Amino acid sequence: MAPVTGVGERMHALVERLYPLCRSITGDGVRATLGIVGEYLPLQVHEVPTGTRVLDWTVPQEWNIRDAYIADASGRRVVDFAASSLHVLGYSVPVSATMPLAELRGHLHTLPDHPGWVPYRTSYYRPEWGFCLAQETLDALPDGDYEVRVDSTLADGHLTYAEHVIPGQVPDEVIVSCHVCHPSLANDNLAGVAVAVFLARALAETTPWYTYRFLFAPGTIGAITWLARNAERVERVKHGLVLACAGDPGRLTYKQSRRGDAEIDRVMRHVLLASDRPHRVVEFTPYGYDERQFCSPGFDLGVGSLSRTPYAGYPEYHTSADNVDFVSPAAMADTLGVCREAFAVLERNRRYLNLSPYGEPQLGRRGLYDSLGGRSDAKQAQLAMLWVLSLSDGEHSLLDVAERSGLPFDTVAAAADALRGAGLIKA
């Protein structure tokens, strides 16, 4: 195997490691996944007992599976969990029986429009058992009796999730969330996990202004559990981003928070537009990933969602075709790059107060013009200083300045640094 060098390749290697694990909303597959993530980041792992009331929900029983198969009369496994964790209906109750194909068909799930693919199906909150298989496999099965076995347990246990926190200069938090409950789906959800891991590693190399909290949890019930257990400190969450479907070849898609005008919404719109990347910005809808939990009316947090092609927007979604070959190092690296650019803006987006607001202060005698000598963007940098001085009234942020002036945010932030260093503005 060729050595893994670039960040995209390292993220893809992590996806490949995680891909075979059988994840669900509870169980040892989640723990194994977090164990691997824990090799990259220090994690605080939480175990929440079955039956715990979390908002309007209750933590369910824990599901684990050892083996499952359908075997023909000769004993040959025609469907085998060992070949792919997608072959079993998620949360299948145990079964051991022999039955004719006609009876078995009621427990089989296929994709007739994509006969070579295996679907992903679950039955979390209703006792059920079943198998998922390719339509072409089903079509090849002759009538007769088949041995059916699901060696699983559904018993009181725990829901498992983990957090990684990067302390900031202030206690105000940025939350980054990804779900760790889907088995053998590379884009949904492992690419998001990989991007979150390497985003956290990059932020840990800095001294951030905000405190960053990374949440690795099963979808829906995991976010609901976190919110229920952290209700008293949710007010610290000032910004947030849910990462999903982060590695496919499609253009970037940002789904805005329920507010639509949260600071993270404005930052993501600005960064995507300024980068000239192909992208879409879409309105909030109460369907999708865990942004809908963070944005529910009682919390109404400024949390948006970043993906490439959104959920259910590509044929491979929730099928065996969402495999490690479907996601690319380049796409994941691009998603990571946007996250880093957006958080760089969040980190520096301050409101300042002009300390010399009566008339334009003399910049030359403070050496601010001299500091621009020889720069190819000297005129733009000078203009940025004037814009920052003009809008430093304690109400406008640097992002406001960039948007109103049409200047790059980096140029505006650099101008603010220079003006602050000269004692002309303060935060």
CSV table of C-alpha atoms in Angstrom, one decimal, residues 97-98 130 140 157 214 232 264 267 304 314 338 363:
chain,number,residue,atom,x,y,z
A,97,ALA,CA,-36.1,-20.8,12.1
A,98,THR,CA,-36.6,-22.7,8.9
A,130,GLY,CA,-35.3,-8.9,8.5
A,140,ALA,CA,-31.8,-16.1,-8.2
A,157,GLY,CA,-27.7,-1.6,28.5
A,214,PHE,CA,-17.1,18.0,19.1
A,232,GLU,CA,-28.4,24.1,31.8
A,264,ILE,CA,-22.8,30.8,11.4
A,267,VAL,CA,-20.2,33.2,7.9
A,304,GLY,CA,-26.4,24.8,10.5
A,314,TYR,CA,-27.9,10.9,-4.5
A,338,VAL,CA,-14.4,25.1,4.1
A,363,LEU,CA,-3.1,57.4,10.1
